[in-house]
PDB file of C-alpha atoms in Angstrom:
ATOM      1  CA  MET V1182      -0.076  -0.049   0.161  1.00 83.00           C
ATOM      2  CA  HIS V1183       1.312   3.718  -0.831  1.00 88.00           C
ATOM      3  CA  THR V1184       0.193   6.839   0.481  1.00 88.00           C
ATOM      4  CA  ILE V1185       0.422   9.905  -1.539  1.00 87.00           C
ATOM      5  CA  LYS V1186       0.081  13.279   0.254  1.00 87.00           C
ATOM      6  CA  LEU V1187      -1.306  16.530  -2.361  1.00 88.00           C
ATOM      7  CA  LYS V1188      -1.451  20.223  -1.859  1.00 86.00           C
ATOM      8  CA  ILE V1189      -3.968  22.120  -3.780  1.00 87.00           C
ATOM      9  CA  GLU V1190      -4.753  25.256  -4.286  1.00 88.00           C
ATOM     10  CA  ASP V1191      -8.515  26.015  -3.348  1.00 85.00           C
ATOM     11  CA  SER V1192      -8.914  27.207  -7.061  1.00 92.00           C
ATOM     12  CA  ILE V1193      -8.766  23.564  -8.237  1.00 93.00           C
ATOM     13  CA  TYR V1194      -9.464  21.725  -5.397  1.00 90.00           C
ATOM     14  CA  LYS V1195     -13.223  21.219  -6.306  1.00 91.00           C
ATOM     15  CA  ASP V1196     -11.721  19.609  -9.786  1.00 94.00           C
ATOM     16  CA  VAL V1197      -9.374  17.358  -8.351  1.00 92.00           C
ATOM     17  CA  MET V1198     -11.631  16.092  -5.829  1.00 90.00           C
ATOM     18  CA  PHE V1199     -14.469  15.387  -8.149  1.00 92.00           C
ATOM     19  CA  MET V1200     -12.000  13.656 -10.527  1.00 92.00           C
ATOM     20  CA  LEU V1201     -10.601  11.629  -7.744  1.00 90.00           C
ATOM     21  CA  SER V1202     -13.776  10.658  -6.279  1.00 88.00           C
ATOM     22  CA  ASN V1203     -15.262   9.378  -9.473  1.00 91.00           C
ATOM     23  CA  LEU V1204     -12.335   6.869 -10.309  1.00 90.00           C
ATOM     24  CA  LYS V1205     -13.781   3.485  -9.322  1.00 86.00           C
ATOM     25  CA  VAL V1206     -10.561   1.887  -8.689  1.00 87.00           C
ATOM     26  CA  LYS V1207     -10.519  -1.216  -6.540  1.00 89.00           C
ATOM     27  CA  GLY V1208      -7.848  -0.518  -4.005  1.00 89.00           C
ATOM     28  CA  LEU V1209      -8.322   3.262  -3.904  1.00 88.00           C
ATOM     29  CA  GLU V1210      -9.445   5.068  -1.061  1.00 88.00           C
ATOM     30  CA  ILE V1211      -9.648   8.628  -0.465  1.00 87.00           C
ATOM     31  CA  GLU V1212      -9.174  10.124   2.751  1.00 86.00           C
ATOM     32  CA  GLU V1213     -10.271  14.164   2.619  1.00 83.00           C
ATOM     33  CA  ILE V1214      -7.906  15.912   5.701  1.00 79.00           C
ATOM     34  CA  LYS V1215      -9.010  19.638   5.783  1.00 76.00           C
ATOM     35  CA  GLU V1216      -5.577  21.676   7.397  1.00 70.00           C
ATOM     36  CA  TYR V1217      -6.573  24.632   9.512  1.00 68.00           C
ATOM     37  CA  SER V1218      -3.938  27.234  10.804  1.00 64.00           C
ATOM     38  CA  ALA V1219      -3.056  26.597  13.951  1.00 69.00           C
ATOM     39  CA  ILE V1220      -3.476  30.503  14.780  1.00 68.00           C
ATOM     40  CA  PRO V1221      -6.229  32.403  13.028  1.00 68.00           C
ATOM     41  CA  PRO V1222      -5.465  35.639  11.415  1.00 77.00           C
ATOM     42  CA  LYS V1223      -5.489  38.653  14.311  1.00 81.00           C
ATOM     43  CA  SER V1224      -8.740  40.022  11.935  1.00 80.00           C
ATOM     44  CA  LYS V1225     -10.723  36.604  13.081  1.00 79.00           C
ATOM     45  CA  ILE V1226      -9.714  36.798  16.533  1.00 78.00           C
ATOM     46  CA  LYS V1227     -10.526  39.992  17.173  1.00 81.00           C
ATOM     47  CA  ALA V1228     -14.339  39.434  15.213  1.00 81.00           C
ATOM     48  CA  LEU V1229     -14.669  36.466  17.622  1.00 79.00           C
ATOM     49  CA  PHE V1230     -14.383  38.353  20.852  1.00 80.00           C
ATOM     50  CA  GLN V1231     -15.393  41.873  19.479  1.00 81.00           C
ATOM     51  CA  ASN V1232     -19.204  41.491  21.270  1.00 81.00           C
ATOM     52  CA  LYS V1233     -18.165  39.792  24.465  1.00 79.00           C
ATOM     53  CA  GLU V1234     -17.661  41.087  27.459  1.00 78.00           C
ATOM     54  CA  VAL V1235     -15.297  38.615  29.805  1.00 73.00           C
ATOM     55  CA  GLU V1236     -15.536  39.608  33.377  1.00 76.00           C
ATOM     56  CA  ALA V1237     -14.090  36.154  34.669  1.00 74.00           C
ATOM     57  CA  PHE V1238     -10.878  37.714  36.655  1.00 76.00           C
ATOM     58  CA  LYS V1239     -12.595  40.879  37.888  1.00 78.00           C
ATOM     59  CA  SER V1240     -13.512  39.003  41.366  1.00 83.00           C
ATOM     60  CA  ILE V1241     -10.044  38.251  42.143  1.00 86.00           C
ATOM     61  CA  SER V1242      -8.371  40.891  44.091  1.00 87.00           C
ATOM     62  CA  ASP V1243      -4.913  39.716  44.809  1.00 89.00           C
ATOM     63  CA  PRO V1244      -3.547  37.463  41.634  1.00 87.00           C
ATOM     64  CA  MET V1245      -0.811  36.153  43.345  1.00 91.00           C
ATOM     65  CA  GLN V1246      -2.861  34.755  46.283  1.00 91.00           C
ATOM     66  CA  TRP V1247      -5.475  33.385  43.819  1.00 89.00           C
ATOM     67  CA  GLN V1248      -2.729  31.347  41.842  1.00 90.00           C
ATOM     68  CA  LYS V1249      -1.227  30.246  45.144  1.00 92.00           C
ATOM     69  CA  GLN V1250      -4.610  28.727  46.212  1.00 90.00           C
ATOM     70  CA  GLN V1251      -5.044  27.013  42.584  1.00 89.00           C
ATOM     71  CA  ARG V1252      -1.684  25.570  42.881  1.00 92.00           C
ATOM     72  CA  ASP V1253      -2.144  24.349  46.726  1.00 90.00           C
ATOM     73  CA  GLU V1254      -5.227  22.684  45.294  1.00 85.00           C
ATOM     74  CA  TRP V1255      -3.456  20.369  43.222  1.00 80.00           C
TER      75      TRP V1255
END
């Protein structure tokens, strides 16, 4: 058995997948793996948090003491 990895530009992706999926050959298995960037662009991060109000840490008056308590729990 052999494995082939193809990097395909978005503009021809649909055509290549159409061609491959229509090959009716015994022993051919097509596995589609979608790759995503581990770090989204800054614009996507900003859009994600644009309408959010995070107040999770406002109740912590002494951050150092809070960290110590978290470690002590472990």
